[in-house]
Coordinates of C-alpha atoms and ligand atoms in Angstrom, one line a residue:
M201 CA -82.1 56.3 -68.9
S202 CA -79.8 57.4 -66.1
S203 CA -79.9 60.6 -64.0
C204 CA -76.8 62.9 -64.0
A205 CA -75.2 63.1 -60.6
V206 CA -74.2 66.7 -61.3
C207 CA -77.2 68.4 -63.0
R208 CA -80.0 65.7 -62.9
G209 CA -80.2 65.7 -66.7
S210 CA -80.9 62.3 -68.2
F211 CA -78.6 60.3 -70.4
E212 CA -78.2 57.0 -72.1
P213 CA -74.9 55.1 -71.3
F214 CA -72.5 54.8 -74.3
L215 CA -70.7 51.7 -72.9
S216 CA -71.9 48.9 -70.7
F217 CA -69.7 46.3 -69.1
G218 CA -72.4 44.1 -67.6
R219 CA -72.3 42.7 -64.2
M220 CA -69.2 43.7 -62.2
P221 CA -68.0 43.1 -58.7
I222 CA -66.4 45.7 -56.3
A223 CA -63.1 46.7 -57.9
N224 CA -61.1 46.7 -54.7
G225 CA -63.1 43.9 -53.2
F226 CA -60.3 41.3 -52.9
L227 CA -61.9 38.4 -51.0
D228 CA -61.4 35.1 -49.2
R229 CA -62.9 31.8 -50.5
A230 CA -65.5 31.9 -47.8
Q231 CA -66.9 35.2 -49.2
F232 CA -67.3 34.0 -52.8
A233 CA -71.0 33.0 -52.4
A234 CA -72.0 36.4 -51.0
E235 CA -70.0 38.6 -53.5
H236 CA -71.7 41.8 -54.4
Y237 CA -72.3 42.6 -58.1
F238 CA -73.8 45.6 -59.9
E239 CA -74.2 46.8 -63.5
L240 CA -71.3 48.9 -64.7
A241 CA -72.0 51.4 -67.5
I242 CA -70.6 54.9 -68.4
G243 CA -72.3 57.8 -70.1
F244 CA -72.1 61.4 -71.1
C245 CA -74.6 64.0 -69.9
A246 CA -75.1 66.4 -72.8
R247 CA -76.6 69.0 -70.5
C248 CA -73.6 69.6 -68.2
G249 CA -70.9 67.7 -70.2
M250 CA -69.9 65.3 -67.4
V251 CA -68.9 61.8 -68.3
Q252 CA -69.9 59.5 -65.4
L253 CA -71.1 56.1 -64.2
A254 CA -74.7 55.3 -65.0
G255 CA -75.3 54.1 -61.4
Q256 CA -73.5 54.2 -58.1
V257 CA -72.4 51.5 -55.6
E258 CA -73.1 52.5 -52.0
R259 CA -70.0 54.1 -50.6
E260 CA -69.8 51.9 -47.5
R261 CA -69.4 48.9 -49.8
M262 CA -66.2 50.4 -51.3
F263 CA -64.6 52.4 -48.5
H264 CA -64.3 50.8 -45.1
E265 CA -61.9 49.3 -42.6
N266 CA -60.6 46.7 -45.0
Y267 CA -59.9 49.0 -48.0
A268 CA -57.3 47.2 -50.1
F269 CA -55.5 50.2 -51.7
F270 CA -52.5 51.6 -49.9
S271 CA -51.1 54.6 -51.8
S272 CA -47.5 54.1 -50.6
T273 CA -47.0 50.8 -52.4
S274 CA -45.4 52.7 -55.3
A275 CA -42.1 54.4 -54.9
A276 CA -42.7 56.4 -58.0
M277 CA -46.0 57.7 -56.6
A278 CA -44.2 58.6 -53.3
G279 CA -41.8 60.7 -55.3
H280 CA -44.7 62.3 -57.3
F281 CA -46.5 63.3 -54.1
R282 CA -43.3 64.7 -52.6
G283 CA -43.2 67.0 -55.6
F284 CA -46.9 67.9 -55.2
A285 CA -46.3 68.9 -51.6
E286 CA -43.3 71.0 -52.4
E287 CA -45.2 72.8 -55.1
V288 CA -48.1 73.6 -52.8
R289 CA -45.8 74.8 -50.0
A290 CA -43.8 77.0 -52.3
A291 CA -46.7 78.6 -54.2
R292 CA -49.7 78.5 -52.0
L293 CA -48.7 78.7 -48.3
A294 CA -47.4 82.2 -47.8
E295 CA -49.2 82.8 -44.5
D296 CA -47.8 81.9 -41.1
D297 CA -50.0 79.3 -39.4
A298 CA -51.2 77.9 -42.8
F299 CA -53.8 75.1 -42.7
V300 CA -54.0 72.4 -45.3
V301 CA -56.9 69.9 -45.7
E302 CA -56.6 66.8 -47.8
I303 CA -59.6 64.8 -49.0
G304 CA -58.9 61.1 -49.4
S305 CA -55.5 61.2 -47.7
N306 CA -55.2 57.4 -47.6
D307 CA -52.0 56.3 -45.8
G308 CA -50.6 59.9 -45.6
I309 CA -48.5 59.7 -48.8
L310 CA -49.0 63.4 -49.4
L311 CA -49.8 65.0 -46.0
Q312 CA -46.8 63.4 -44.3
H313 CA -44.7 66.2 -45.9
F314 CA -46.8 68.9 -44.3
A315 CA -46.8 67.0 -41.0
R316 CA -43.0 66.7 -41.0
A317 CA -42.7 70.4 -41.7
G318 CA -44.9 71.2 -38.7
I319 CA -47.7 72.7 -40.9
R320 CA -51.2 72.5 -39.6
H321 CA -53.1 69.9 -41.6
L322 CA -56.0 67.5 -41.5
G323 CA -56.7 64.4 -43.6
V324 CA -60.3 63.3 -44.3
E325 CA -60.2 59.6 -45.0
P326 CA -63.2 57.2 -44.6
S327 CA -61.3 54.0 -44.9
A328 CA -60.2 53.3 -41.3
N329 CA -57.3 51.0 -42.0
V330 CA -55.5 53.3 -44.4
A331 CA -56.3 56.3 -42.1
Q332 CA -54.6 54.4 -39.3
A333 CA -51.5 53.9 -41.4
A334 CA -51.5 57.7 -41.9
R335 CA -51.9 58.4 -38.2
S336 CA -49.0 56.2 -37.3
R337 CA -46.9 58.4 -39.6
G338 CA -48.0 61.5 -37.6
V339 CA -50.6 62.6 -40.0
R340 CA -53.7 64.0 -38.3
T341 CA -56.7 62.2 -39.9
V342 CA -60.5 62.0 -39.3
V343 CA -62.3 58.9 -40.5
E344 CA -65.1 60.5 -42.4
F345 CA -66.6 61.0 -45.9
F346 CA -66.0 64.6 -47.1
D347 CA -69.1 66.6 -47.9
E348 CA -70.6 70.0 -47.2
E349 CA -71.6 69.1 -43.7
L350 CA -68.2 67.8 -42.8
A351 CA -66.6 71.0 -44.2
R352 CA -68.8 73.1 -41.9
G353 CA -67.5 71.1 -39.0
I354 CA -63.9 71.5 -40.0
V355 CA -64.3 75.3 -40.3
A356 CA -65.9 75.4 -36.9
E357 CA -63.1 73.5 -35.3
H358 CA -60.0 74.6 -37.2
G359 CA -61.0 77.7 -39.3
Q360 CA -60.7 78.0 -43.0
A361 CA -58.0 76.4 -45.1
D362 CA -55.2 77.9 -47.3
A363 CA -55.2 74.8 -49.4
V364 CA -57.6 71.9 -50.0
L365 CA -55.9 69.0 -51.7
G366 CA -57.1 65.9 -53.4
A367 CA -55.5 63.2 -55.5
N368 CA -57.5 60.5 -57.2
V369 CA -60.5 61.3 -55.0
M370 CA -62.6 64.1 -56.5
C371 CA -63.7 61.6 -59.1
H372 CA -64.8 59.3 -56.3
L373 CA -67.4 61.7 -54.9
P374 CA -70.8 61.1 -56.6
Y375 CA -72.3 63.9 -54.4
L376 CA -69.9 66.3 -56.2
Q377 CA -72.2 69.3 -55.7
S378 CA -72.1 68.9 -52.0
A379 CA -68.3 68.4 -52.0
V380 CA -67.7 71.5 -54.1
A381 CA -70.1 73.6 -51.9
G382 CA -68.1 72.3 -48.9
I383 CA -64.7 73.2 -50.5
R384 CA -66.0 76.7 -51.2
R385 CA -67.0 77.1 -47.6
L386 CA -63.7 75.7 -46.4
L387 CA -61.4 77.9 -48.4
K388 CA -60.1 81.2 -47.2
P389 CA -60.8 84.1 -49.6
R390 CA -57.4 83.5 -51.3
G391 CA -57.2 79.8 -50.6
V392 CA -56.9 77.2 -53.4
L393 CA -58.2 73.8 -54.2
V394 CA -55.5 71.7 -55.9
F395 CA -56.6 68.3 -57.1
E396 CA -55.7 65.7 -59.7
D397 CA -57.5 62.8 -61.3
P398 CA -57.2 60.5 -64.3
Y399 CA -57.9 62.7 -67.3
L400 CA -60.8 61.9 -69.7
G401 CA -58.7 62.9 -72.7
D402 CA -56.0 60.3 -71.9
M403 CA -58.6 57.6 -71.3
I404 CA -60.2 58.2 -74.6
E405 CA -56.9 58.5 -76.6
K406 CA -55.3 55.5 -75.0
T407 CA -58.4 53.3 -74.8
S408 CA -57.6 52.9 -71.1
Y409 CA -61.1 51.6 -70.3
D410 CA -59.8 49.9 -67.1
Q411 CA -60.1 53.4 -65.5
I412 CA -63.8 52.6 -65.5
Y413 CA -64.9 50.9 -62.2
D414 CA -67.2 51.5 -59.3
E415 CA -65.0 54.0 -57.4
H416 CA -64.6 56.3 -60.4
A417 CA -68.0 58.0 -60.5
F418 CA -66.6 60.7 -62.9
Y419 CA -64.2 61.0 -65.8
F420 CA -63.3 64.6 -65.8
S421 CA -62.7 67.0 -68.6
L422 CA -61.7 70.6 -68.0
T423 CA -64.8 71.7 -70.0
A424 CA -67.2 69.9 -67.6
L425 CA -65.3 71.0 -64.4
E426 CA -65.1 74.6 -65.5
R427 CA -68.9 74.7 -65.7
L428 CA -69.4 73.0 -62.4
F429 CA -67.1 75.3 -60.4
G430 CA -68.6 78.3 -62.2
E431 CA -71.9 77.5 -60.7
H432 CA -70.3 77.8 -57.3
E433 CA -68.7 81.2 -57.9
M434 CA -65.3 79.5 -58.3
E435 CA -63.0 79.3 -61.3
I436 CA -60.2 77.0 -62.5
V437 CA -57.1 79.2 -62.6
D438 CA -54.5 76.6 -63.7
V439 CA -54.2 73.1 -65.2
A440 CA -51.2 70.9 -65.6
P441 CA -51.0 67.4 -67.1
Q442 CA -49.4 64.8 -64.9
D443 CA -47.6 61.7 -66.1
V444 CA -49.2 59.4 -63.5
H445 CA -52.0 56.8 -63.5
G446 CA -51.9 56.7 -67.3
G447 CA -52.3 60.5 -67.7
S448 CA -53.9 62.7 -65.1
M449 CA -54.7 66.4 -64.9
R450 CA -54.0 68.7 -62.0
Y451 CA -56.5 71.5 -61.5
T452 CA -56.0 74.6 -59.3
V453 CA -59.3 76.2 -58.4
A454 CA -60.0 79.5 -56.5
H455 CA -62.8 81.8 -55.5
R456 CA -63.8 83.8 -58.6
G457 CA -61.5 86.7 -59.2
A458 CA -59.1 85.8 -56.4
H459 CA -56.2 84.7 -58.6
A460 CA -55.1 85.4 -62.1
R461 CA -56.0 82.7 -64.6
S462 CA -53.2 81.0 -66.4
A463 CA -53.1 80.8 -70.2
A464 CA -52.8 77.0 -69.9
V465 CA -56.6 76.9 -69.1
D466 CA -57.7 78.3 -72.4
R467 CA -55.1 76.2 -74.3
Q468 CA -56.5 73.0 -72.7
L469 CA -60.1 74.0 -73.4
A470 CA -59.2 74.4 -77.1
R471 CA -57.4 71.0 -77.0
E472 CA -60.6 69.4 -75.6
R473 CA -62.6 70.9 -78.5
E474 CA -60.1 69.3 -80.9
L475 CA -60.3 66.0 -79.1
G476 CA -64.1 66.0 -79.2
L477 CA -64.5 65.5 -75.5
A478 CA -68.1 66.7 -75.6
E479 CA -69.2 64.8 -78.7
P480 CA -71.2 61.6 -78.6
A481 CA -69.5 60.4 -81.8
R482 CA -66.2 60.4 -80.0
F483 CA -67.6 58.2 -77.2
E484 CA -69.1 55.8 -79.8
R485 CA -65.6 55.4 -81.4
F486 CA -64.1 54.8 -77.9
R487 CA -66.7 52.1 -77.3
R488 CA -65.8 50.3 -80.5
K489 CA -62.1 50.4 -79.6
V490 CA -62.8 49.1 -76.1
E491 CA -64.7 46.1 -77.5
E492 CA -61.9 45.4 -80.0
S493 CA -59.3 45.6 -77.3
R494 CA -61.3 43.1 -75.2
D495 CA -61.7 40.7 -78.0
E496 CA -58.0 40.9 -78.9
L497 CA -56.8 40.4 -75.4
A498 CA -59.1 37.4 -74.8
R499 CA -57.9 35.9 -78.1
L500 CA -54.3 36.3 -77.2
L501 CA -54.7 34.7 -73.8
R502 CA -56.6 31.8 -75.2
R503 CA -54.0 31.2 -77.9
L504 CA -51.2 31.2 -75.3
K505 CA -53.1 28.8 -73.2
A506 CA -53.6 26.5 -76.2
E507 CA -49.8 26.7 -76.8
G508 CA -49.2 25.6 -73.2
R509 CA -47.7 29.0 -72.1
R510 CA -48.1 30.1 -68.5
V511 CA -49.4 33.6 -67.8
A512 CA -49.3 35.5 -64.5
G513 CA -50.9 38.9 -63.8
Y514 CA -48.6 41.7 -62.5
G515 CA -50.3 44.0 -60.0
A516 CA -53.7 43.3 -58.5
T517 CA -55.0 46.8 -59.4
S518 CA -58.5 47.9 -59.0
K519 CA -58.4 48.6 -62.7
S520 CA -57.7 44.9 -63.3
T521 CA -61.1 44.0 -62.0
T522 CA -62.7 45.6 -65.0
V523 CA -60.3 43.9 -67.4
T524 CA -60.5 40.4 -66.0
N525 CA -64.3 40.4 -65.7
F526 CA -65.0 42.2 -69.0
C527 CA -62.6 40.0 -71.0
G528 CA -63.4 36.8 -69.2
I529 CA -60.0 36.2 -67.8
T530 CA -60.4 33.2 -65.6
P531 CA -57.7 31.4 -63.4
E532 CA -57.3 29.0 -66.4
L533 CA -56.0 31.9 -68.5
V534 CA -54.0 33.8 -65.8
E535 CA -52.9 31.4 -63.0
F536 CA -52.2 34.0 -60.3
I537 CA -51.6 37.8 -59.9
C538 CA -48.6 39.0 -57.9
D539 CA -48.9 42.1 -55.8
T540 CA -46.8 43.7 -53.0
T541 CA -49.8 44.8 -50.9
P542 CA -50.2 42.5 -47.8
A543 CA -54.0 43.2 -47.7
K544 CA -54.4 41.6 -51.1
Q545 CA -52.1 38.7 -50.7
G546 CA -53.6 35.3 -50.0
R547 CA -57.0 36.6 -51.3
F548 CA -58.7 36.3 -54.6
S549 CA -59.4 38.8 -57.3
P550 CA -63.0 40.2 -57.4
G551 CA -65.4 38.2 -59.7
M552 CA -62.9 36.0 -61.5
H553 CA -61.3 34.7 -58.3
I554 CA -57.7 34.6 -59.5
P555 CA -55.3 34.0 -56.6
V556 CA -53.3 37.0 -55.5
L557 CA -49.9 36.1 -54.3
P558 CA -46.9 37.9 -52.8
H559 CA -44.3 39.3 -55.2
A560 CA -41.8 36.6 -54.4
E561 CA -44.0 34.0 -56.1
F562 CA -43.5 35.8 -59.4
A563 CA -39.8 34.8 -59.6
Q564 CA -40.4 31.4 -58.0
R565 CA -43.2 30.2 -60.3
R566 CA -41.5 31.4 -63.4
P567 CA -44.4 32.2 -65.7
D568 CA -43.7 32.6 -69.4
Y569 CA -45.7 35.8 -69.7
A570 CA -46.7 38.6 -67.4
L571 CA -49.9 40.4 -68.1
L572 CA -49.1 44.0 -66.8
F573 CA -52.3 45.0 -65.0
A574 CA -50.3 47.8 -63.2
W575 CA -49.3 49.3 -66.6
N576 CA -49.3 52.8 -65.1
H577 CA -46.3 51.8 -63.0
A578 CA -44.5 50.2 -66.0
D579 CA -41.2 52.1 -65.5
E580 CA -40.9 51.2 -61.9
I581 CA -41.8 47.6 -62.6
M582 CA -39.6 47.1 -65.6
A583 CA -36.6 48.4 -63.6
K584 CA -37.4 45.9 -60.9
E585 CA -38.0 42.9 -63.2
R586 CA -34.9 43.1 -65.4
R587 CA -34.1 39.4 -64.6
F588 CA -37.5 38.2 -65.7
T589 CA -37.2 40.0 -69.0
A590 CA -33.5 39.0 -69.5
G591 CA -34.5 35.4 -68.8
G592 CA -36.9 35.4 -71.8
G593 CA -40.0 36.5 -69.9
K594 CA -42.5 38.4 -72.0
W595 CA -44.8 41.2 -71.1
I596 CA -48.4 41.5 -72.3
R597 CA -49.9 45.0 -72.4
Y598 CA -53.3 46.2 -73.5
V599 CA -52.9 50.0 -73.1
P600 CA -52.8 51.8 -75.5
S601 CA -53.2 48.6 -77.6
V602 CA -52.8 44.9 -77.1
G603 CA -49.2 43.7 -77.6
V604 CA -46.4 41.5 -76.4
S605 CA -42.8 42.7 -75.7
G606 CA -39.7 41.0 -74.5
Ligands
SAH805 N1 -55.0 60.2 -52.5 C1 -54.5 58.9 -52.5 C2 -55.6 57.8 -52.4 C3 -56.5 57.7 -53.6 S1 -57.7 56.4 -53.5 C4 -53.7 58.7 -53.8 O1 -53.8 59.4 -54.7 O2 -53.0 57.6 -53.9 C5 -59.1 57.2 -53.0 C6 -59.2 57.5 -51.5 O3 -60.3 58.3 -51.3 C7 -59.4 56.2 -50.7 O4 -58.4 56.2 -49.7 C8 -60.8 56.4 -50.2 O5 -61.0 55.8 -48.9 C9 -61.0 57.9 -50.1 N2 -62.4 58.4 -50.2 C10 -63.4 57.8 -50.9 N3 -64.5 58.5 -50.7 C11 -64.2 59.6 -50.0 C12 -64.9 60.8 -49.5 N4 -66.2 60.9 -49.7 N5 -64.2 61.7 -48.8 C13 -62.9 61.5 -48.5 N6 -62.2 60.4 -49.0 C14 -62.8 59.5 -49.7
TMP806 P1 -52.7 51.3 -58.9 O1 -52.4 51.1 -60.3 O2 -54.1 51.6 -58.5 O3 -51.8 52.4 -58.3 O4 -52.3 50.0 -58.1 C1 -51.1 49.4 -58.2 C2 -51.1 48.0 -57.6 O5 -49.9 47.3 -58.1 C3 -51.0 48.0 -56.1 O6 -51.8 46.9 -55.6 C4 -49.6 47.7 -55.8 C5 -49.1 46.9 -57.0 N1 -47.7 47.0 -57.3 C6 -46.9 45.9 -57.3 O7 -47.4 44.8 -57.0 N2 -45.6 46.0 -57.6 C7 -45.1 47.3 -57.9 O8 -43.9 47.3 -58.2 C8 -45.9 48.4 -58.0 C9 -45.4 49.7 -58.4 C10 -47.3 48.2 -57.7
ZN807 ZN1 -75.4 66.7 -66.2

């Protein structure tokens, strides 16, 4: 039995992946022997409705001065966050001297737009290397983990905020109660929290089980979040699906009664009832589909190997750590993974130790197949790799189902 990180209820996981390494823990050969492993499993708390990991990895093992994920590696995501910033500025920052706080600001991909416009802002980012990248772009950043205590400190030093923002970070906060209490304290009476995370409904519908890894403590549904914020005298006043990271949801949250609630909220709640996002039978079906997907991908890669085909991975994503370790994808099956992030290049993938090489090696080594680990960036990557495809290169995908395309 596991204990719910939100309400302390107990639950039994519905899906276990076994022993897993740190998802973003790309490592050198000298570090192989000391690599850290933990048991990865996901469950549903029937008491509060939250889908979550069955156990947490200590945060300092994941977020530190060698954090491997730099947000600005995707041009499409840079465009997405420009739009996010514009929306917040237009709709939420009426006051002069507005103040914006971002949790998990990484290399400043979002806050840079506020910084350039001369808007008072503060990024909270515990991973010192990516925080440094943000600072060198003129984004004011503190290297800290966000929680209630930090929120008190921010209010004392800067006053309350008009907007608190977060992208792909709220689901990283296992001490979610403390974070929400902190956000409540931090927001002005008419201030808003606007955040987005991968959406549980998309993960279930697309069998995108690779969203499940150490950093993602939670897999949010509107139903579960509405209850959580309600306990803090706050309410979700708007929701908007986002076409990034395989399907995300953007939530706007305010102090109760401060803003009108959009009809989109009730529509999405009804949609979640239809999807069965609070029904154990739905998660059982998901588990079966995940296991089928694993078996099918492993079979395909073994067949290609037997036929003498060469397969490379495309994008050393944190998600790929779940896929390679769960499906048993060794360097014999996938000879290298190409990635544009300097911090990952020359290192090895967590657990399976597949070499990660610069993007240039992809064209030079001419694999027959590319296994698209960065499937959420498919449009951007397909546009970049027209020559590979035109030259007969094939793409292997596994979301929403395992398949090969030319
Ligand atoms: N917002 C960026 C980065 C997402 S990755 C984007 O959407 O691309 C998650 C980020 O959250 C990492 O940079 C990580 O260091 C940071 N993070 C993890 N735990 C945190 C915490 N408790 N408080 C603030 N940031 C945190
Ligand atoms: P993400 O799926 O977590 O956003 O990670 C994407 C990874 O893929 C990141 O390491 C950068 C890499 N990448 C490439 O190598 N080439 C690309 O064209 C894109 C968009 C990403
Ligand atoms: Zn619970």
